[in-house]
Amino acid sequence: MKLTQAPYSKRLLVTQISDATLEIKLLELGFGINSECNLLRQAPFNGPYTLNNEKTQIILRSEDANRIEVSILPRG
Amino acid sequence: MKVVLAGNPNCGKTSLFNRFTGMNQKVGNYPGITVSKREGSFTIDGETCSIADLPGIYSLYAGSEDEKIAVNAILDLQKLENPPITLCIIDIQSPHKNLLLLSQLIELGLPIIGVFNYRKKTTTSEISDWIKRLEAKYNIPFLAVNANSGEGLYALKEELKNSKDKETVNRYPNSKIAEFAEWIKQANNSAAGSHILKITKDLRARLEEVDSSFPSKTFGAEHKQNSTEQTHSKTSYLDNLLMHHIWGYVIFGVSLIVIFQAVFAWSAHPMEWIEEGFGLLSVCTHAYLPVNFYTNAISNGIIPGLAGIVVFVPQISFLFLFIALFEESGYMTRVVYLMDRLVKPFGLSGRSVVPLISGYACAIPAIMATRTIKNPREKLITMLVIPFMTCSARIPVYTTLIALMMSSEASVGVFNAQGLVLFALYLFGAFMSFFTALIAHKVMKRGGRSMLIMELPNYKMPSFNNVVLTIYEKSKSFVFQAGKIIILVSIALYLMSNIGFNDTFEKIDNNDTEFVNQFKPNELAQLKLENSIIGQLGKFIEPAIRPLGYDWKIGISLITSFAAREVFVGTMSTIYALEDAGDDTSSIVHKMQSDKNPDGTAKYSLAVVLSLLVFYALAMQCLSTIAVMYKETSGWKWPSIQFVVSTGSAYLLALLVYQLMS
């Protein structure tokens, strides 16, 4: 599913990023394909999302979040 | 010896730079605080070493202007026969991000020292084991320092001394990074993107092993609770509040109101003291120095001119206090999150908000701060509209003009009426910024895709030293930069008002008793000023400004304000001091209030004051802003458009206001 459709505060696995620049920028911050992350919140009026992993918290716009495919991981 | 500092945003590079050089520079908890290369020097055993601090980058793949500055500087080092030693700073709290850049720098074949920056004291036994492993892996020296306290700096200097004599070895002669560097140079090429991605992925994968070996539990074992985790939970608790979809905006709004009240109400007393101090100084110079041309130039020209600037230091200090607190604490990035969607319809990005808010302090650093905006179109629109934000240089003009309209005791409910008018002017500036941005957004050609990916740093208690340093630095540069202009303008004004070429001026200057006796002393002083060069200049432009309700005296101030708008008050102070022949030391507001038209009505009527307020809110009256726009846009096109649009709309709106009100 797309990151924008993913539920909040669930363990997510990044499965695909459909934009090279976006993927490089996410990799730099430690959010590559096959990495785990959490969707935390979204600013009002379809504003940016906040996303975190164990080490880092980032914000990204919804159009970029739309380019990221994730799957839900079982609790663990 | 030359040293270069590179590292991720917010990893402590600039703190270390300050440690090395003692040179004061702003450090913020907001990615992109260093937006240009900073240079300084320090000594090791009497030998002077130069050091450059580069803007923070996560990798050699640059997105924004500030990142390009850093990446280009690093790629240029590669071409040198003896490249300087690069200190790659790694925040020990998040080595996973920092090591990507380190591995790229190492592969470039540059002489590197890895510097771990820690903020809290920790027992480093496990860390040092890890460092040893890294040293073995990368074959470069690693050290740990505390950039805030300076701990470990001595050892680092020793290491620099030793490294100086070592030969540069290109450790990876066949490294893909050389190829990578080539691809980076053509980063806009879409094929390059996939190559860069491939190499970045490769490097990242190689780092997984290093990442997993990082003794993250060390902190946890040594301290009851992992300090990083503690900061994280504090951060997430605060984020729940400060990034809340309602409370987040309420808190941001309230903090803006507090800033305006502080700028106006809290600084009132210190401003009075400064004003009285300068008044006293003027009286003393008159009383104790010999009566001659120079004494008059000092007491009637330079002192009133300088007083007009120094008096606003308390207000500027408060403004920078809040901006520094926002940046230092990490709150600024939360503002980006809250505001991005709201400013997007205007062609701006969440990253534009920080430069726009900084525009409340000064347009020059604000325009430079737009380098963190990745999309060129959003960057240009932000730069174009920043000068409409109410910069601190407008405060002297607004305060003086507002004081002409109403008494300082007037209030509306619990609010001070002058404060409310000032607040309204700030809103007007912001409105004009967004309105102009909207027009530019509609008119300008669409650029490439805009992207906003930002790290949210953990909140931290602002460092007292850094905040005080920021306030000191900014106030000092305001006083000195404006002061230089003010002294020159004051001297020029004094000279031009004491030289004249027509008959009337000569008669007064030669003390022609038959002519002089027809007038009272004050009338004579005004007549002399009116017939001096500066008076004639004011008279020359009077036909153009008469429809706005301005006379030749305001005309003189308008001319001088094009150097810098705050010069208005200094010029008015000088003109009225000259006119009163120096025997009236009451405040400039009082003097302006008692100035009458020939028909006995007040010269500064509500219509004139409002028209002036509108003019000063919109006109592009700052040479430094024009210069910085020229530099940032590499040409005269945009500064010229900006100047014509701002000043033209200022004239038309001021005209409209006066004609409607009078």
XYZ file of C-alpha atoms in Angstrom:
738
model
C 0.000 0.000 0.000
C 1.022 3.620 -0.357
C 2.497 5.292 2.713
C -0.369 7.801 2.641
C -2.837 4.915 3.111
C -0.864 3.256 5.895
C -2.156 3.282 9.471
C -0.471 5.422 12.111
C 1.885 3.997 14.740
C 2.229 0.563 13.118
C 5.512 -1.112 12.145
C 5.884 -0.535 8.413
C 8.391 -1.871 5.912
C 9.416 0.288 2.970
C 9.013 -1.886 -0.119
C 9.367 0.516 -3.006
C 10.240 4.155 -3.707
C 9.268 5.267 -7.187
C 11.620 8.234 -7.575
C 15.427 8.155 -7.634
C 15.993 11.577 -6.033
C 13.504 10.831 -3.298
C 15.133 7.471 -2.665
C 18.612 9.018 -2.372
C 17.383 11.670 0.058
C 15.583 9.044 2.150
C 18.636 6.778 2.105
C 20.770 9.636 3.401
C 18.469 9.865 6.404
C 18.388 6.105 6.950
C 15.029 5.320 5.293
C 15.898 2.986 2.418
C 13.998 0.105 0.844
C 13.594 -2.776 3.327
C 13.967 -0.406 6.277
C 11.398 -0.186 9.024
C 9.480 2.934 9.863
C 6.452 4.345 11.658
C 3.935 6.881 10.382
C 3.384 9.346 13.214
C 1.114 12.170 12.166
C 0.058 14.483 9.365
C -0.302 18.263 9.399
C -3.835 19.593 8.681
C -5.194 20.138 5.147
C -3.198 17.244 3.699
C 0.044 18.759 4.988
C 3.385 16.990 5.505
C 3.692 13.612 7.247
C 6.115 12.788 10.021
C 7.831 9.474 9.810
C 10.321 7.918 12.182
C 12.536 4.934 12.695
C 14.551 4.023 15.768
C 17.021 6.804 15.226
C 15.547 9.584 13.173
C 12.351 11.535 12.703
C 11.658 13.247 9.391
C 8.912 15.212 7.645
C 7.905 14.772 4.027
C 5.104 16.097 1.839
C 2.110 13.956 1.000
C 2.962 13.879 -2.727
C 6.334 12.345 -1.801
C 4.704 9.988 0.723
C 2.525 8.848 -2.187
C 5.627 7.637 -4.012
C 6.547 5.285 -1.190
C 5.092 1.781 -0.993
C 5.009 0.085 2.389
C 3.687 -3.097 3.933
C 2.541 -3.595 7.494
C 4.839 -5.714 9.621
C 3.487 -7.989 12.329
C 4.000 -6.789 15.904
C 7.317 -7.878 17.218
C 48.022 24.311 7.325
C 44.454 24.304 6.138
C 41.532 22.475 7.736
C 37.998 21.963 6.427
C 35.004 21.008 8.573
C 32.361 18.814 6.958
C 29.430 16.907 8.410
C 25.666 16.491 8.643
C 23.436 19.441 9.494
C 23.218 20.045 13.219
C 26.092 17.689 14.121
C 28.103 20.342 15.954
C 30.402 21.539 13.171
C 29.836 25.181 13.837
C 30.263 24.732 17.607
C 33.613 23.083 16.900
C 34.481 25.900 14.478
C 33.768 28.405 17.252
C 35.902 26.336 19.633
C 38.792 26.405 17.196
C 38.665 30.012 16.152
C 36.949 31.748 19.023
C 35.205 33.549 16.195
C 31.600 34.008 16.995
C 29.154 32.485 14.617
C 25.564 31.461 14.889
C 24.769 27.843 15.754
C 21.199 26.670 15.470
C 19.195 23.517 15.988
C 17.759 23.906 12.515
C 19.231 22.236 9.446
C 20.952 24.774 7.281
C 22.032 27.380 9.812
C 25.418 27.701 8.118
C 24.333 28.743 4.658
C 27.717 29.781 3.332
C 31.319 28.771 3.824
C 32.757 30.407 6.963
C 36.437 30.926 7.394
C 38.631 31.585 10.396
C 42.009 30.746 11.849
C 43.663 29.244 14.913
C 47.202 28.425 15.997
C 48.989 25.156 16.737
C 52.390 25.686 18.365
C 52.541 29.211 17.001
C 51.697 28.135 13.467
C 48.590 29.756 12.037
C 46.091 27.347 10.500
C 43.137 28.429 8.445
C 39.843 26.630 8.929
C 36.646 26.617 6.851
C 33.227 25.518 8.060
C 31.013 24.128 5.304
C 27.197 24.003 5.330
C 25.851 20.673 6.593
C 25.278 17.873 4.080
C 24.055 14.291 4.414
C 25.922 13.091 1.333
C 27.711 14.431 -1.724
C 24.400 14.502 -3.578
C 23.392 18.140 -3.138
C 19.840 19.353 -3.439
C 19.857 22.969 -2.277
C 22.178 25.919 -2.790
C 23.807 25.605 0.631
C 24.459 21.914 0.005
C 25.916 22.713 -3.409
C 28.328 25.173 -1.770
C 29.573 22.391 0.518
C 29.726 19.697 -2.169
C 31.496 21.926 -4.692
C 34.018 22.985 -2.043
C 34.741 19.309 -1.294
C 34.981 18.306 -4.956
C 37.368 21.235 -5.515
C 39.619 19.871 -2.752
C 40.006 16.710 -4.760
C 41.727 18.649 -7.537
C 44.404 20.092 -5.232
C 47.850 18.576 -5.060
C 47.973 18.984 -1.274
C 44.357 19.035 -0.166
C 43.660 20.388 3.341
C 42.814 17.972 6.143
C 39.060 17.432 6.307
C 37.537 16.903 9.717
C 34.375 14.898 9.222
C 32.200 15.541 12.271
C 29.966 12.672 13.332
C 27.219 13.138 15.878
C 27.668 10.204 18.225
C 23.917 10.096 18.807
C 23.229 9.234 15.167
C 26.351 7.731 13.550
C 24.252 5.839 10.985
C 23.441 9.071 9.092
C 26.859 10.636 9.526
C 28.902 7.660 8.359
C 27.467 7.787 4.837
C 29.119 11.137 4.225
C 32.303 9.960 5.924
C 32.566 6.940 3.645
C 32.057 9.137 0.582
C 34.732 11.573 1.738
C 37.190 8.749 2.399
C 36.621 7.314 -1.045
C 37.365 10.695 -2.584
C 40.905 10.075 -1.346
C 41.035 13.183 0.826
C 43.040 13.260 4.061
C 40.335 12.791 6.700
C 40.087 12.707 10.463
C 36.817 11.313 11.804
C 35.659 13.395 14.773
C 32.883 12.049 17.004
C 31.028 14.845 18.710
C 29.385 13.927 21.999
C 27.182 16.199 24.054
C 26.964 14.299 27.296
C 29.888 12.788 29.119
C 30.005 9.065 28.646
C 32.356 6.261 29.597
C 33.956 5.584 26.295
C 35.395 2.093 26.701
C 32.966 0.427 24.286
C 32.917 3.457 22.043
C 36.690 3.362 21.857
C 36.600 -0.306 20.881
C 34.209 0.632 18.137
C 36.443 3.520 17.102
C 39.380 1.088 16.870
C 37.335 -1.129 14.594
C 36.472 1.861 12.439
C 40.120 2.897 12.295
C 41.047 -0.573 11.124
C 38.267 -0.567 8.546
C 38.848 2.880 7.104
C 42.527 3.346 7.885
C 42.046 6.909 9.121
C 42.336 8.375 12.634
C 39.169 8.855 14.738
C 38.806 11.034 17.828
C 36.035 12.012 20.193
C 35.456 15.632 21.230
C 32.770 17.606 22.999
C 32.332 20.629 20.732
C 30.308 22.470 23.365
C 32.785 22.145 26.238
C 35.971 21.864 24.185
C 36.900 18.538 25.758
C 39.183 16.546 23.440
C 40.172 19.616 21.426
C 43.801 19.421 22.547
C 44.091 15.829 21.320
C 42.489 16.838 18.033
C 45.026 19.630 17.556
C 47.828 17.150 18.269
C 46.368 14.793 15.666
C 46.193 17.639 13.157
C 49.850 18.391 13.836
C 50.770 14.753 13.163
C 48.560 14.423 10.098
C 50.148 17.465 8.517
C 53.336 15.574 7.742
C 51.664 12.426 6.500
C 51.492 11.927 2.795
C 48.134 11.977 1.146
C 47.247 8.516 -0.024
C 44.540 7.883 -2.502
C 43.173 4.870 -0.733
C 40.696 3.911 -3.361
C 42.307 4.677 -6.679
C 39.647 2.752 -8.550
C 36.875 3.967 -6.337
C 33.462 4.386 -7.799
C 33.354 7.717 -6.037
C 35.420 9.395 -8.760
C 32.689 8.309 -11.105
C 30.172 9.385 -8.468
C 31.734 12.867 -8.405
C 31.266 13.050 -12.149
C 27.606 12.052 -11.885
C 27.051 14.602 -9.112
C 28.229 17.347 -11.421
C 25.437 16.434 -13.801
C 22.905 15.775 -11.075
C 20.062 17.356 -13.041
C 20.444 14.741 -15.711
C 17.839 12.042 -15.027
C 20.215 9.226 -15.971
C 22.646 10.547 -13.366
C 19.981 10.133 -10.671
C 19.823 6.375 -11.062
C 23.629 6.036 -11.064
C 23.943 8.141 -7.931
C 21.227 6.062 -6.328
C 23.038 2.852 -7.184
C 26.336 4.056 -5.702
C 24.614 5.494 -2.616
C 22.807 2.185 -2.062
C 26.082 0.344 -2.407
C 27.780 2.552 0.165
C 24.783 2.390 2.472
C 24.779 -1.411 2.307
C 28.449 -1.508 3.218
C 27.647 0.657 6.219
C 25.004 -1.722 7.572
C 27.719 -3.839 9.115
C 29.323 -0.771 10.781
C 25.910 0.435 11.907
C 25.002 -2.798 13.570
C 28.337 -2.919 15.365
C 27.751 0.493 16.958
C 27.465 -0.064 20.690
C 24.116 1.678 21.072
C 23.506 -0.135 24.314
C 26.614 1.420 25.820
C 24.735 4.548 26.769
C 21.945 2.446 28.231
C 24.273 0.323 30.314
C 26.195 3.257 31.669
C 23.188 5.407 32.477
C 20.019 4.036 34.001
C 18.120 5.201 30.986
C 19.613 5.735 27.596
C 20.140 9.469 27.228
C 19.130 9.301 23.581
C 15.900 7.541 24.469
C 15.242 10.078 27.189
C 15.580 12.912 24.657
C 13.395 11.004 22.191
C 10.545 10.557 24.675
C 10.779 14.201 25.752
C 10.735 15.147 22.082
C 7.718 12.995 21.264
C 5.824 14.370 24.280
C 6.538 17.945 23.181
C 5.747 17.091 19.555
C 2.303 15.829 20.556
C 1.620 19.328 21.768
C 3.644 21.579 19.471
C 2.722 19.703 16.275
C -0.909 19.194 17.286
C -3.382 20.157 14.545
C -5.015 22.769 16.794
C -2.695 23.438 19.740
C 0.331 23.572 17.447
C -1.107 26.579 15.609
C -2.460 28.204 18.785
C 0.975 27.989 20.426
C 2.706 29.332 17.316
C 0.207 32.222 17.098
C 0.543 33.056 20.794
C 4.334 33.002 20.557
C 4.166 35.516 17.697
C 1.942 37.824 19.773
C 4.325 37.503 22.741
C 7.202 38.475 20.464
C 5.424 41.644 19.321
C 4.419 42.640 22.843
C 8.013 42.071 23.985
C 9.424 44.092 21.149
C 7.114 46.962 21.965
C 6.234 46.937 25.662
C 9.235 45.313 27.384
C 11.787 47.402 25.603
C 10.107 50.748 26.386
C 12.132 51.545 29.532
C 15.603 50.726 28.229
C 14.756 52.814 25.159
C 13.886 55.796 27.337
C 17.198 55.463 29.191
C 19.168 55.397 25.954
C 17.274 58.408 24.594
C 17.887 60.404 27.786
C 21.549 59.365 27.757
C 22.101 60.677 24.248
C 20.164 63.878 25.065
C 22.531 64.417 27.989
C 25.566 63.697 25.823
C 24.407 66.299 23.310
C 23.959 68.898 26.075
C 27.380 68.052 27.533
C 29.167 68.399 24.181
C 27.550 71.810 23.788
C 28.476 72.856 27.291
C 32.041 71.570 27.545
C 33.503 71.663 24.057
C 34.637 74.926 22.416
C 31.977 76.497 20.250
C 33.043 75.825 16.672
C 32.018 74.030 13.478
C 33.186 70.585 14.705
C 31.345 70.761 18.015
C 28.166 71.700 16.173
C 28.673 68.878 13.693
C 29.057 66.422 16.588
C 26.259 67.636 18.835
C 23.753 68.537 16.126
C 24.706 66.057 13.438
C 26.353 62.858 14.612
C 24.904 62.456 18.135
C 21.217 62.878 17.199
C 21.784 60.661 14.152
C 23.367 57.887 16.220
C 20.785 58.214 18.990
C 18.138 57.478 16.381
C 19.736 54.058 15.852
C 21.126 52.987 19.218
C 17.750 53.595 20.835
C 16.352 50.625 18.930
C 18.873 48.106 20.210
C 16.509 46.841 22.974
C 13.757 46.077 20.430
C 16.121 44.339 18.040
C 17.634 42.341 20.912
C 14.207 41.032 21.921
C 13.410 40.044 18.353
C 16.665 38.141 17.931
C 16.230 36.599 21.378
C 13.037 34.879 20.219
C 14.396 33.890 16.808
C 17.508 32.428 18.480
C 15.351 30.519 20.980
C 13.208 29.085 18.161
C 16.254 27.954 16.221
C 18.309 26.701 19.142
C 15.518 24.656 20.686
C 14.571 22.844 17.480
C 11.112 24.470 17.353
C 11.792 26.105 13.949
C 11.505 22.756 12.095
C 8.144 22.130 13.757
C 7.046 25.492 12.363
C 8.051 24.241 8.897
C 5.842 21.164 9.423
C 2.876 23.253 10.582
C 3.140 25.890 7.894
C 4.194 24.021 4.741
C 0.700 23.223 3.498
C -0.606 26.680 4.405
C 2.042 28.549 2.415
C 2.114 26.154 -0.557
C -0.767 27.826 -2.467
C 1.401 30.973 -2.519
C 4.224 29.197 -4.328
C 6.226 28.959 -1.092
C 7.508 25.984 0.857
C 7.554 25.192 4.568
C 11.243 26.008 4.363
C 10.278 29.553 3.280
C 8.699 30.167 6.676
C 11.978 30.399 8.569
C 13.528 32.903 6.123
C 10.231 34.848 6.162
C 10.187 34.973 9.979
C 13.878 35.922 9.934
C 12.794 38.707 7.598
C 11.126 40.233 10.650
C 14.647 40.722 11.979
C 16.573 41.620 8.836
C 16.073 40.900 5.139
C 19.763 40.301 4.479
C 20.342 37.116 6.535
C 16.772 36.096 5.636
C 17.504 36.212 1.904
C 20.696 34.243 2.502
C 18.718 31.688 4.515
C 16.639 30.901 1.413
C 19.630 28.833 0.226
C 18.138 25.945 2.181
C 15.106 25.913 -0.161
C 15.706 23.219 -2.742
C 13.245 24.280 -5.433
C 14.657 27.317 -7.356
C 11.209 28.776 -8.032
C 10.117 28.614 -4.391
C 13.479 30.068 -3.446
C 13.125 33.010 -5.848
C 9.550 33.806 -4.764
C 10.636 33.713 -1.114
C 13.543 36.064 -1.828
C 11.309 38.469 -3.729
C 8.763 38.822 -0.936
C 11.051 38.835 2.128
C 11.661 42.620 1.992
C 7.932 43.188 2.643
C 8.271 41.504 6.038
C 8.641 44.124 8.759
C 12.390 44.125 9.349
C 13.917 45.613 12.478
C 15.075 48.664 10.512
C 11.424 49.640 10.112
C 10.878 49.596 13.882
C 12.536 53.003 14.448
C 10.458 54.532 11.644
C 7.188 52.908 12.771
C 7.724 53.716 16.455
C 8.385 57.361 15.693
C 5.428 57.665 13.330
C 3.039 55.775 15.647
C 4.077 58.017 18.543
C 3.058 60.999 16.383
C -0.449 59.527 16.069
C -1.225 58.501 19.652
C 0.098 58.734 23.190
C 2.045 55.857 24.710
C -0.623 55.498 27.429
C -3.491 54.907 24.995
C -4.891 51.405 25.286
C -7.537 49.138 23.809
C -8.702 46.741 26.524
C -5.599 45.245 28.080
C -3.465 45.968 25.042
C -1.295 48.991 24.508
C -2.727 50.889 21.506
C 0.710 51.644 20.017
C 1.544 47.944 20.301
C -1.635 47.047 18.438
C -0.893 49.478 15.613
C 2.592 47.984 15.355
C 1.059 44.512 15.281
C -1.295 45.649 12.507
C 1.707 46.927 10.534
C 3.443 43.568 10.967
C 0.290 41.885 9.672
C 0.168 44.325 6.750
C 3.803 43.449 5.875
C 3.029 39.725 6.045
C -0.134 40.219 3.982
C 1.805 42.090 1.290
C 4.453 39.345 1.284
C 1.881 36.634 0.672
C -0.133 38.731 -1.767
C 3.001 39.427 -3.844
C 4.010 35.751 -3.585
C 0.596 34.744 -4.916
C 0.938 37.098 -7.891
C 4.488 35.870 -8.573
C 3.255 32.265 -8.269
C 0.562 32.912 -10.871
C 2.802 34.889 -13.230
C 6.098 32.973 -13.105
C 6.789 29.852 -15.133
C 6.482 26.583 -13.215
C 9.805 24.977 -12.334
C 10.750 21.389 -11.493
C 9.224 19.261 -8.774
C 9.512 20.672 -5.302
C 10.525 18.361 -2.479
C 10.514 18.833 1.265
C 12.328 16.224 3.282
C 13.682 17.413 6.586
C 15.013 15.833 9.696
C 13.243 16.838 12.900
C 16.003 17.304 15.476
C 15.381 16.376 19.102
C 14.453 19.335 21.265
C 17.291 20.685 23.295
C 17.583 23.328 25.963
C 18.902 26.428 24.164
C 22.466 27.138 25.153
C 22.613 30.414 27.070
C 25.963 31.258 25.457
C 24.735 30.689 21.924
C 21.582 32.777 22.460
C 23.477 35.655 24.074
C 26.075 35.442 21.309
C 23.395 35.654 18.621
C 21.752 38.685 20.220
C 25.112 40.384 20.726
C 26.305 39.622 17.197
C 23.095 40.711 15.477
C 22.631 43.885 17.520
C 26.280 44.775 17.050
C 26.167 44.291 13.304
C 22.901 46.274 13.120
C 24.399 49.192 15.067
C 27.721 49.094 13.257
C 26.377 48.593 9.745
C 23.617 51.131 10.185
C 25.939 53.266 12.333
C 28.499 53.606 9.543
C 25.820 54.810 7.128
C 24.271 57.044 9.781
C 27.576 58.752 10.611
C 28.309 59.333 6.924
C 24.772 60.505 6.228
C 24.792 62.713 9.353
C 28.072 64.367 8.337
C 26.915 64.747 4.731
C 23.607 66.181 5.931
C 25.344 68.574 8.281
C 27.670 69.782 5.534
C 24.930 70.036 2.927
C 22.728 71.938 5.326
C 25.515 74.400 6.073
C 26.340 75.133 2.474
C 24.060 77.031 0.129
C 24.405 78.921 -3.097
C 21.482 81.338 -3.199
C 21.223 84.926 -1.924
C 19.048 84.197 1.091
C 21.461 81.559 2.366
C 24.445 83.844 1.922
C 22.703 86.704 3.718
C 21.967 84.486 6.717
C 25.392 82.894 6.606
C 27.108 86.305 6.481
C 24.855 87.529 9.277
C 23.461 90.402 7.211
C 21.866 92.313 10.111
C 19.284 94.141 8.015
C 17.960 90.832 6.662
C 18.483 88.682 9.776
C 16.672 91.060 12.146
C 13.389 90.537 10.298
C 13.128 86.981 11.661
C 12.916 85.163 14.973
C 15.906 82.788 15.599
C 13.878 79.645 14.878
C 12.394 81.089 11.679
C 15.887 82.053 10.619
C 17.244 78.547 11.220
C 14.422 77.086 9.142
C 15.008 79.615 6.363
C 18.697 78.758 6.335
C 17.976 75.037 6.128
C 15.409 75.601 3.404
C 17.950 77.449 1.286
C 20.862 75.088 1.884
C 21.847 72.388 -0.667
C 19.898 69.709 1.183
C 16.859 71.997 1.502
C 16.984 72.731 -2.212
C 17.222 69.005 -2.924
C 14.160 68.366 -0.768
C 12.377 71.223 -2.552
C 13.365 69.734 -5.907
C 11.520 66.489 -5.227
C 8.657 68.215 -3.379
C 6.321 68.351 -6.440
C 6.530 64.547 -6.714
C 5.799 63.936 -3.041
C 3.377 66.795 -2.377
C 0.371 64.653 -3.507
C 1.320 62.228 -0.741
C 1.173 65.034 1.835
C 4.949 65.274 2.320
C 6.982 68.475 2.510
C 10.636 69.052 1.591
C 11.867 67.984 5.051
C 10.247 64.579 4.676
C 11.616 64.632 1.114
C 15.182 64.881 2.471
C 14.508 61.917 4.752
C 13.023 59.929 1.885
C 16.154 60.507 -0.188
C 18.516 59.462 2.614
C 16.315 56.469 3.573
C 17.007 54.818 0.257
C 20.433 53.968 1.712
C 18.713 52.293 4.668
C 15.202 52.976 5.916
C 16.170 53.471 9.572
C 18.108 56.567 8.433
C 14.698 58.314 8.353
C 14.699 58.894 12.110
C 18.350 59.918 12.211
C 17.788 62.353 9.347
C 14.667 63.814 10.960
C 16.564 64.172 14.251
C 19.397 65.958 12.484
C 17.079 68.231 10.463
C 15.040 69.261 13.501
C 18.172 69.698 15.650
C 19.595 71.984 12.945
C 16.368 73.866 12.656
C 16.195 74.474 16.395
C 19.760 75.747 16.271
C 20.610 73.167 18.905
C 18.893 74.843 21.840
C 15.964 72.429 22.041
C 16.883 68.953 23.245
C 13.354 67.550 23.454
C 12.677 64.286 21.670
C 12.298 64.079 17.920
C 8.649 63.019 18.290
C 7.883 66.120 20.314
C 9.612 68.332 17.769
C 7.757 66.746 14.872
C 4.449 66.975 16.713
C 4.864 70.695 17.284
C 5.774 71.392 13.651
C 2.922 73.316 12.024
C 1.850 74.142 8.496
C 1.652 77.852 7.561
C -2.138 77.694 8.204
C -1.519 76.487 11.774
C -2.597 72.867 11.276
C -0.315 70.069 12.410
C 2.238 69.121 9.757
C 2.081 65.463 10.759
C -1.644 64.955 10.442
C -3.153 61.445 10.627
C -3.306 61.318 6.813
C 0.388 62.204 6.422
C 1.505 59.741 9.120
C -0.578 56.872 7.695
C 0.654 57.631 4.197
C 4.259 57.573 5.459
C 3.633 54.293 7.298
C 2.343 52.715 4.087
C 5.278 54.089 2.108
C 7.841 52.729 4.579
C 6.024 49.385 4.818
C 6.379 48.764 1.104
C 9.251 50.731 -0.427
C 12.522 48.955 -1.100
C 14.789 51.237 0.886
C 17.843 49.206 1.701
C 21.009 49.192 -0.376
C 22.293 46.079 1.405
C 19.164 44.096 0.475
C 19.549 45.112 -3.157
C 23.208 44.061 -3.009
C 22.413 40.680 -1.468
C 19.635 40.071 -4.013
C 22.097 40.872 -6.802
C 24.536 38.355 -5.328
C 21.967 35.612 -4.756
C 20.276 35.901 -8.149
C 23.545 36.624 -10.036
C 22.239 39.619 -11.918
C 20.352 42.889 -11.833
C 17.081 41.546 -13.289
C 15.387 40.444 -10.070
C 16.664 43.216 -7.767
C 15.497 45.768 -10.378
C 12.040 44.189 -10.673
C 11.834 44.009 -6.887
C 12.845 47.673 -6.500
C 10.436 48.991 -9.131
C 7.462 46.910 -7.947
C 7.988 47.640 -4.226
C 8.725 51.334 -4.540
C 6.073 51.862 -7.214
C 3.377 50.184 -5.159
C 4.588 52.100 -2.066
C 4.122 55.411 -3.894
C 0.708 54.540 -5.300
C -0.708 53.147 -2.052
C 0.702 56.016 0.030
C -0.879 58.431 -2.472
C -4.205 56.619 -2.192
C -4.126 56.648 1.617
C -3.340 60.377 1.822
C -5.910 61.371 -0.777
C -8.624 59.299 0.921
C -7.796 60.469 4.438
C -7.281 64.184 3.848
